mmCIF file of C-alpha atoms in Angstrom:
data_model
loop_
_atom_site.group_PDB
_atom_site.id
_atom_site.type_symbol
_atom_site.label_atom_id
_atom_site.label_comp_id
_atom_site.label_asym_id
_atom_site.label_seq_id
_atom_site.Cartn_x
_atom_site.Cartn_y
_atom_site.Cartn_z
ATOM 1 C CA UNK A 1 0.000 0.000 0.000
ATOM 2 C CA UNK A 2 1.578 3.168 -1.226
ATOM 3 C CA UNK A 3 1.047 6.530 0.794
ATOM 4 C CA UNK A 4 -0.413 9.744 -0.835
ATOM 5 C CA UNK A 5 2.765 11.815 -0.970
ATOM 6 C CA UNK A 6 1.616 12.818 -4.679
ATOM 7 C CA UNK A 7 -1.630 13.742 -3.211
ATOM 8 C CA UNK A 8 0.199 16.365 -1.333
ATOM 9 C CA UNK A 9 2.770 17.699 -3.683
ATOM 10 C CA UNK A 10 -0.921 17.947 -6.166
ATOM 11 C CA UNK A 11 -2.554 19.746 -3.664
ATOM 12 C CA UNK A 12 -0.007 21.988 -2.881
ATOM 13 C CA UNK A 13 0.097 22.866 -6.788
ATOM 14 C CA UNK A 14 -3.779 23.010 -7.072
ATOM 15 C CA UNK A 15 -3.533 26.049 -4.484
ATOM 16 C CA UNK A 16 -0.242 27.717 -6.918
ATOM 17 C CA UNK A 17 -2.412 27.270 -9.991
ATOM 18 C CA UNK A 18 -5.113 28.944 -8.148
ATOM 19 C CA UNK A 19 -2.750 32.163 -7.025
ATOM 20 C CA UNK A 20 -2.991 31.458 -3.643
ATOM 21 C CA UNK A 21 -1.146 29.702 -0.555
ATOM 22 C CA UNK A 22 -2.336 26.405 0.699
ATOM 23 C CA UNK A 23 -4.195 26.338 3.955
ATOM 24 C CA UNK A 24 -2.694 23.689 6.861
ATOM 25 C CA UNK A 25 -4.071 23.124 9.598
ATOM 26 C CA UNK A 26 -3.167 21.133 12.611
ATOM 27 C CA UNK A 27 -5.038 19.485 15.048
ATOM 28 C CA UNK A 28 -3.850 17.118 17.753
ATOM 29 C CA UNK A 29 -5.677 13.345 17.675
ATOM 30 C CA UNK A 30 -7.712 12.233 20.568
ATOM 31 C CA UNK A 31 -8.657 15.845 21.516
ATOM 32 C CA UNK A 32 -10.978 15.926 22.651
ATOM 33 C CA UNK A 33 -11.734 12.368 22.079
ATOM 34 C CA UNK A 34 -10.346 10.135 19.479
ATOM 35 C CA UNK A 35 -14.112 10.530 18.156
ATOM 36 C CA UNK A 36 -14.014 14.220 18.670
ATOM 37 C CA UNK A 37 -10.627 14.840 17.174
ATOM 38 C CA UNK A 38 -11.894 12.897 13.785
ATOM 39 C CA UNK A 39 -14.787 15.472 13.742
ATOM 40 C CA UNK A 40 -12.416 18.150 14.177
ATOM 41 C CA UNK A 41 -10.093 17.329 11.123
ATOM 42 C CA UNK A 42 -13.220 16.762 9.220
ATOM 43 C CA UNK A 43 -14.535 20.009 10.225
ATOM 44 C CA UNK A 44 -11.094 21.214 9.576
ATOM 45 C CA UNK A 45 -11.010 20.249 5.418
ATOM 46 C CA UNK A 46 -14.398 20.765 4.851
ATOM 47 C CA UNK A 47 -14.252 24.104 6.453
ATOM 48 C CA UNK A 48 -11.978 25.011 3.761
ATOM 49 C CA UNK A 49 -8.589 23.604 4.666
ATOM 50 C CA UNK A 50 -6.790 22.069 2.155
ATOM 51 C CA UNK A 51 -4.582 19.853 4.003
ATOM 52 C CA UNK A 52 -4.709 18.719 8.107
ATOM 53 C CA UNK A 53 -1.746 17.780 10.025
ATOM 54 C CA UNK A 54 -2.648 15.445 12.853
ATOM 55 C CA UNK A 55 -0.664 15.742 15.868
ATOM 56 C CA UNK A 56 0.901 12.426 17.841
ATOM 57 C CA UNK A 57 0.069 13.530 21.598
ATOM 58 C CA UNK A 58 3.659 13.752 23.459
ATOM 59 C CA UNK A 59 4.225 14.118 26.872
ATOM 60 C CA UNK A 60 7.012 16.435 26.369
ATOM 61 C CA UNK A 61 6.357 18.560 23.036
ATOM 62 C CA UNK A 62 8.820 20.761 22.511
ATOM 63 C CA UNK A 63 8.111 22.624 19.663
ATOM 64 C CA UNK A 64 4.256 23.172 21.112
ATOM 65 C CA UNK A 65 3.300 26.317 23.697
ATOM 66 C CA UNK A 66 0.285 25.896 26.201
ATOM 67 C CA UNK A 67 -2.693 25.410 23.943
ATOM 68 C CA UNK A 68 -1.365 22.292 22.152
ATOM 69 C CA UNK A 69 0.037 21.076 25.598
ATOM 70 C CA UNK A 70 -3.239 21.560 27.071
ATOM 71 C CA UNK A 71 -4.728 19.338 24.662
ATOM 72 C CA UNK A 72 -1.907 16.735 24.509
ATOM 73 C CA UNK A 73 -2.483 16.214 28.176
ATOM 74 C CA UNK A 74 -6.521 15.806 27.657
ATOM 75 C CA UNK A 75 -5.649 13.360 24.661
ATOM 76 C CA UNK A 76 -3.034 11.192 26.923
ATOM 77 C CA UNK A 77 -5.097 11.198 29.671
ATOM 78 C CA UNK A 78 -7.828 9.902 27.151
ATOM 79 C CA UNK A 79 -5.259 7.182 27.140
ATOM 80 C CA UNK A 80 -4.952 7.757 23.119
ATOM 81 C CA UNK A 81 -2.541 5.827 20.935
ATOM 82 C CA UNK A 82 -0.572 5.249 18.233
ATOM 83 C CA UNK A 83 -3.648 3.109 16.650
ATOM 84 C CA UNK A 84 -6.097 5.798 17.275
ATOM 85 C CA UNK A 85 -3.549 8.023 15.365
ATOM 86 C CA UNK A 86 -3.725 6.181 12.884
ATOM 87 C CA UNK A 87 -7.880 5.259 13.194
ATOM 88 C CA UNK A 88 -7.911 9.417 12.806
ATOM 89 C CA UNK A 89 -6.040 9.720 9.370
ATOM 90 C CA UNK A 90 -8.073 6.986 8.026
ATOM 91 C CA UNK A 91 -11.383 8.052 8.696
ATOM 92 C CA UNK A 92 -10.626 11.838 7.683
ATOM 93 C CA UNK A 93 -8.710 10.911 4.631
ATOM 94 C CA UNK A 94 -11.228 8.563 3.508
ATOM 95 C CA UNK A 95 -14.694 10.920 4.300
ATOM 96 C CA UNK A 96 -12.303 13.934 2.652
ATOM 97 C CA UNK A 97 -9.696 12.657 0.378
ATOM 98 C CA UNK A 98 -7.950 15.093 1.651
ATOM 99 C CA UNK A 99 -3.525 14.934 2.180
ATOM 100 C CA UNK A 100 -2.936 13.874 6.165
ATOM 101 C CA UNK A 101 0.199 14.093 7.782
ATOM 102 C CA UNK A 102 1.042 13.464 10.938
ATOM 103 C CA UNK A 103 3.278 15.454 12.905
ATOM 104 C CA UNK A 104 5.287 13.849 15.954
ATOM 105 C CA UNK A 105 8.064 13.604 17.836
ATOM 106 C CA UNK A 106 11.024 11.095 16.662
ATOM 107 C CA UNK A 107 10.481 8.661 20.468
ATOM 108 C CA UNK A 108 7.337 7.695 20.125
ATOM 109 C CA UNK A 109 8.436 5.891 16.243
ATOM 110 C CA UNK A 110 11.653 4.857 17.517
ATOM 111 C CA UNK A 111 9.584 2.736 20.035
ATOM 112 C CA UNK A 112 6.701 2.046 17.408
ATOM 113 C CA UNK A 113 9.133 0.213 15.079
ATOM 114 C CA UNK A 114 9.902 2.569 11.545
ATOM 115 C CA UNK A 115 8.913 -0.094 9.481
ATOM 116 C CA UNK A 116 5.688 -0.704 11.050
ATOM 117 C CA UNK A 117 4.247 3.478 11.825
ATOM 118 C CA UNK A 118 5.207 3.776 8.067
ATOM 119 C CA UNK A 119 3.857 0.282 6.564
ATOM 120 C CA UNK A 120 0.371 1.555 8.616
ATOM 121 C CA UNK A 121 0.352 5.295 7.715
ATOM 122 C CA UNK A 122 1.113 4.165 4.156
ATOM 123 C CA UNK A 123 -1.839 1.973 4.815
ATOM 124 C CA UNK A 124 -4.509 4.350 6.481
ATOM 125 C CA UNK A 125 -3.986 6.803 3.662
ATOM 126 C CA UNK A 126 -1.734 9.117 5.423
ATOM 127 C CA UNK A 127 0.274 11.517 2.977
ATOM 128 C CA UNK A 128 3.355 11.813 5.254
ATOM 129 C CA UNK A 129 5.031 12.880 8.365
ATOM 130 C CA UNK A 130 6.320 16.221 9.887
ATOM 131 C CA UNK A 131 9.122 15.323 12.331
ATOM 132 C CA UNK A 132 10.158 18.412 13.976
ATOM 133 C CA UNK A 133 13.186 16.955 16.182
ATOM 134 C CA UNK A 134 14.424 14.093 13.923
ATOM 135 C CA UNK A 135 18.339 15.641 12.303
ATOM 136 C CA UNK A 136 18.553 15.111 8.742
ATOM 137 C CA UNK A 137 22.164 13.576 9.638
ATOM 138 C CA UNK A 138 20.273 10.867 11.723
ATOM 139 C CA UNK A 139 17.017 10.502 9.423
ATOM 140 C CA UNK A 140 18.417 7.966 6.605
ATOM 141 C CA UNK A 141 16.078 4.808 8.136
ATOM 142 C CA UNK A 142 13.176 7.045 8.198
ATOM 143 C CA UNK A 143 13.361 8.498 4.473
ATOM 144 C CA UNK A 144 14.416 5.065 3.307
ATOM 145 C CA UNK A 145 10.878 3.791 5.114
ATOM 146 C CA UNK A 146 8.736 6.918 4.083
ATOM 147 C CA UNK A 147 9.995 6.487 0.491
ATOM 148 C CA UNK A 148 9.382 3.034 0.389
ATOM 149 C CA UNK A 149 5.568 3.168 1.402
ATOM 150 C CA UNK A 150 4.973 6.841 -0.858
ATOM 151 C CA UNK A 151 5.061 8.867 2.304
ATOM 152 C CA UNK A 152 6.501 12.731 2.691
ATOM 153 C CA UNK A 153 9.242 13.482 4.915
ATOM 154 C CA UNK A 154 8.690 17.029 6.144
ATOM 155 C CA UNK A 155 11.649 19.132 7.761
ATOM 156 C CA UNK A 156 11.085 22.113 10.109
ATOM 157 C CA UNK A 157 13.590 24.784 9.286
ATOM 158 C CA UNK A 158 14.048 27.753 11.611
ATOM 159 C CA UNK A 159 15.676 31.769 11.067
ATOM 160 C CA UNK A 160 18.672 30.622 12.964
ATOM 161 C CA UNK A 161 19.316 27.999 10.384
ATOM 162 C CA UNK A 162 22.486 29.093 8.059
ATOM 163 C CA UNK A 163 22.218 28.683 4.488
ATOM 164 C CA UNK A 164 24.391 25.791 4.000
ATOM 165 C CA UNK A 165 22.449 23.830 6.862
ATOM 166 C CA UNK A 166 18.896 24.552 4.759
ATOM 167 C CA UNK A 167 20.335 23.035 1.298
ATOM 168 C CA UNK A 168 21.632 20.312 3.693
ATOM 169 C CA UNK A 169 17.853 19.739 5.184
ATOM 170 C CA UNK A 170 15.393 20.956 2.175
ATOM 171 C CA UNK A 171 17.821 18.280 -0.187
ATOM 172 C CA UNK A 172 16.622 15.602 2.234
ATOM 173 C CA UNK A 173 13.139 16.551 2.530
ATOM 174 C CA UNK A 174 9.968 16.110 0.694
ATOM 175 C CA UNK A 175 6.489 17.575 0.350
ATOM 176 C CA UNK A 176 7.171 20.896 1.483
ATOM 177 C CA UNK A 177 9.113 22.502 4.026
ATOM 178 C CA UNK A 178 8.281 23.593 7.662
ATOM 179 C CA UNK A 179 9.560 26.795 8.271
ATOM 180 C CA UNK A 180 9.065 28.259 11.506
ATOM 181 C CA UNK A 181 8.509 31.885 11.630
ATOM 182 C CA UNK A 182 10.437 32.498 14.850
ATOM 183 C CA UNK A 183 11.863 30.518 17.461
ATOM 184 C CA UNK A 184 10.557 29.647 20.144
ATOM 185 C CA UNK A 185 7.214 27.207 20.612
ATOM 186 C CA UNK A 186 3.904 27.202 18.660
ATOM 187 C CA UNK A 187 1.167 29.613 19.987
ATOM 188 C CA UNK A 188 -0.872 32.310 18.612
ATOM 189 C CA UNK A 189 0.807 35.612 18.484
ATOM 190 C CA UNK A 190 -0.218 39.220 17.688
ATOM 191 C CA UNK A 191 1.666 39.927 14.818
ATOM 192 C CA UNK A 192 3.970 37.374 12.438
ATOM 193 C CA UNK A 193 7.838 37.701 12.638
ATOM 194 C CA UNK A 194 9.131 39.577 10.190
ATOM 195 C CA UNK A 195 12.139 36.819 10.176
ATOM 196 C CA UNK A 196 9.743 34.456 8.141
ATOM 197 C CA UNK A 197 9.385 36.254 4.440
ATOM 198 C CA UNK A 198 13.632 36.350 4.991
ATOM 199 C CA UNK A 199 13.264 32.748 5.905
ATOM 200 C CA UNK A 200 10.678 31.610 2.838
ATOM 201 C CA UNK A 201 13.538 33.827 0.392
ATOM 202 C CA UNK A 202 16.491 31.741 1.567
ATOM 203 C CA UNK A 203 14.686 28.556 1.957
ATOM 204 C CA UNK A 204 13.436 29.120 -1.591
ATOM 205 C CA UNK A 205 17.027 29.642 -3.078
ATOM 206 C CA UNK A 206 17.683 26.151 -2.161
ATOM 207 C CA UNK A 207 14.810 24.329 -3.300
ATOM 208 C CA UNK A 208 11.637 23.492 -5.821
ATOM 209 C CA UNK A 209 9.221 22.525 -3.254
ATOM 210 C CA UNK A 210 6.814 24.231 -1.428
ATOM 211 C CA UNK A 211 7.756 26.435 1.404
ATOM 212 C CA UNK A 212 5.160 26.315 4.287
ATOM 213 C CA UNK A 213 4.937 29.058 7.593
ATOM 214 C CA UNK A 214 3.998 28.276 10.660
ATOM 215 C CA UNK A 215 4.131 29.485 14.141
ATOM 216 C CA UNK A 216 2.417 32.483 15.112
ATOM 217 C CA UNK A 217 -0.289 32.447 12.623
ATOM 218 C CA UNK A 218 -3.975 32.935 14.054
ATOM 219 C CA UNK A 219 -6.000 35.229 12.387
ATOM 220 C CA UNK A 220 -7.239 35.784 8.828
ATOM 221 C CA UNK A 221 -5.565 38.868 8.461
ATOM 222 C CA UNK A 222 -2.380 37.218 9.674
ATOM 223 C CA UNK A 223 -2.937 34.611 7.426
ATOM 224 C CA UNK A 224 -3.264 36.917 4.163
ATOM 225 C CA UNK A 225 0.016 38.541 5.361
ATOM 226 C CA UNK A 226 2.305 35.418 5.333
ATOM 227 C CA UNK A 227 0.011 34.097 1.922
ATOM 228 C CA UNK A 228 1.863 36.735 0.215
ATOM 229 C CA UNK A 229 5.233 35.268 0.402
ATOM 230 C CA UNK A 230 4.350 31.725 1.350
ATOM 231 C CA UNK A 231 3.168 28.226 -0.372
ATOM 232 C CA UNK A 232 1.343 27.380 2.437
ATOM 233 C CA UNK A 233 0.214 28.800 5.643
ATOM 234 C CA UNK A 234 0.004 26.755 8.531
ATOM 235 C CA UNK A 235 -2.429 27.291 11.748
ATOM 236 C CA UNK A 236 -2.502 25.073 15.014
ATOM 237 C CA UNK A 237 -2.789 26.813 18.462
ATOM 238 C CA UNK A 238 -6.015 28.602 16.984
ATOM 239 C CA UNK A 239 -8.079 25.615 15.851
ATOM 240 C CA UNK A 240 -6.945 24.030 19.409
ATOM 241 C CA UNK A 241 -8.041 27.240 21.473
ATOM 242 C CA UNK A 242 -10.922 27.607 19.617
ATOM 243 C CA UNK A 243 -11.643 23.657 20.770
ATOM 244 C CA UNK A 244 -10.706 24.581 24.317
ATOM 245 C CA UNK A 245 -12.576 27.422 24.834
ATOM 246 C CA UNK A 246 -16.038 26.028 23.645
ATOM 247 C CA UNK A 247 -18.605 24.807 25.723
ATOM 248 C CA UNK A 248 -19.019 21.540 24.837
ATOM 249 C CA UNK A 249 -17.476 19.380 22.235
ATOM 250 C CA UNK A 250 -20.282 19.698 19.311
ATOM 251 C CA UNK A 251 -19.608 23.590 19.927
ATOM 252 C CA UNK A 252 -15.677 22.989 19.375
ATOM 253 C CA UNK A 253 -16.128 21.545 16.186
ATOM 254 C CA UNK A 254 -18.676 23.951 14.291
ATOM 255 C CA UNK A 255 -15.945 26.243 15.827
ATOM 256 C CA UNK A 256 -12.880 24.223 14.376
ATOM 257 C CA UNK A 257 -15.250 25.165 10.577
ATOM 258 C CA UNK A 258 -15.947 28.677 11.170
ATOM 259 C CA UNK A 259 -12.495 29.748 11.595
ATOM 260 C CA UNK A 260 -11.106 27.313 8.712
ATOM 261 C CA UNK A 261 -13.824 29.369 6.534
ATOM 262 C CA UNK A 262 -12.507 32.308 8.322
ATOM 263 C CA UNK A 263 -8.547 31.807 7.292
ATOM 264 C CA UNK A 264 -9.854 30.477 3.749
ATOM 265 C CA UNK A 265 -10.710 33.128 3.013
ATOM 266 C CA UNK A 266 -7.633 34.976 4.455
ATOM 267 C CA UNK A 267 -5.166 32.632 1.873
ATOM 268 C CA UNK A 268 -7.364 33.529 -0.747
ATOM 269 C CA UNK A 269 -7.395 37.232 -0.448
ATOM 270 C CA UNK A 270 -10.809 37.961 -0.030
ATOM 271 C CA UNK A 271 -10.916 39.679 3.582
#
């Protein structure tokens, strides 16, 4: 069973050809049940997201701020796993036909077996993985997996990163590229770093595929802003506070649709 990296890279074009960046959003599975969550990526795509990354729960995320740690904790206490991960790209992929990733940590598929997380992504229809603390020096079993079963291999690259070091990372990657706008952890924020159009340029020099922000990004206006220099513009800690702060989990969903529509509309120019 071959994964739906193609699916991606299409997408991603389908948005070009259109004259507009790609809308990504991420949402964490088993939050607020692995039920829940499903609804949520659904709600997500048909919203007007064009792809959904679907976050492994971690008990020590690195790369996430409050929000997504919040929700983590709900989904682990849940007691979600690795199959329900899994359950979650299925279901959405197959009611959307929408690209999936998932985005985790490397620990949790170091444990998992590589073989076996990419042999059942592959197999649930997943388009690829985002792996946000995995070095490209140390990520030759992975690709060689991920390539195997037609899955994307998804770098995060950061302003600090020199140019030599983004060749070095974007040559190894596929899909698109992560870049983070700033460092630090994910979160909304009132205004985007004006490190990440310097970051899309010099990622950009070193590669043909897409360039994707996030970190920061909340709000449709926010979202127009980085559309103008980026592929793809990607949105987590919003969709997840927008979950957190409504009153019951129906609520957080319709919510989870109304701002997709919202930031649609913000990739798209039409604010």
């Amino acid at each position: 069973m071959s994964g739906n990296v193609r699916l991606l890279s299409d997408t991603l074009a389908a948005a070009k050809q259109e004259g507009r960046s790609a809308l990504i959003a991420y949402l964490p599975a088993g939050f607020p049940t692995v039920d829940g969550g499903i609804e949520a990526v659904k709600a997500a795509l048909e919203g007007g997201a064009d792809v959904v990354e679907v976050g492994l729960p971690h008990s020590d995320p690195v790369l996430d701020g409050p929000v997504i740690q919040t929700a983590d904790d709900i989904a682990l206490r849940g007691g979600v796993r690795i199959a329900d991960v899994m359950r979650t790209v299925r279901e959405a992929h197959a009611a959307t036909g929408a690209p999936i990733l998932v985005m985790t940590y490397w620990n949790p598929i170091d444990r998992y077996g590589v073989e076996r997380f990419t042999a059942e992504l592959a197999e649930a229809g997943g388009a690829g993985c985002i792996l946000p603390d995995l070095p490209v020096q140390e990520s030759a079993l992975w690709r060689e997996h991920a390539e195997k079963h037609g899955l994307a291999t998804v770098f995060v690259v950061a302003p600090s990163s020199k140019d030599e070091r983004l060749a070095e990372i974007t040559a190894a990657g596929s899909g698109f590229v992560y870049a983070a706008s700033l460092m630090g952890v994910t979160g909304t924020r009132e205004s985007v770093s004006s490190q990440a159009e310097d970051l899309v340029r010099r990622t950009r020099a070193t590669t043909g595929i897409p360039v994707c922000v996030g970190l920061g990004v909340s709000s449709p206006a926010q979202a127009a802003e980085v559309a103008r220099f980026a592929d793809g513009v990607i949105v987590g800690s919003a969709f997840v506070k927008r979950m957190l702060d409504a009153p019951d989990d129906a609520a957080g969903v319709e919510a989870v649709r109304a701002l997709a529509g919202e930031l649609a509309k913000g990739v798209r120019g039409q604010l």
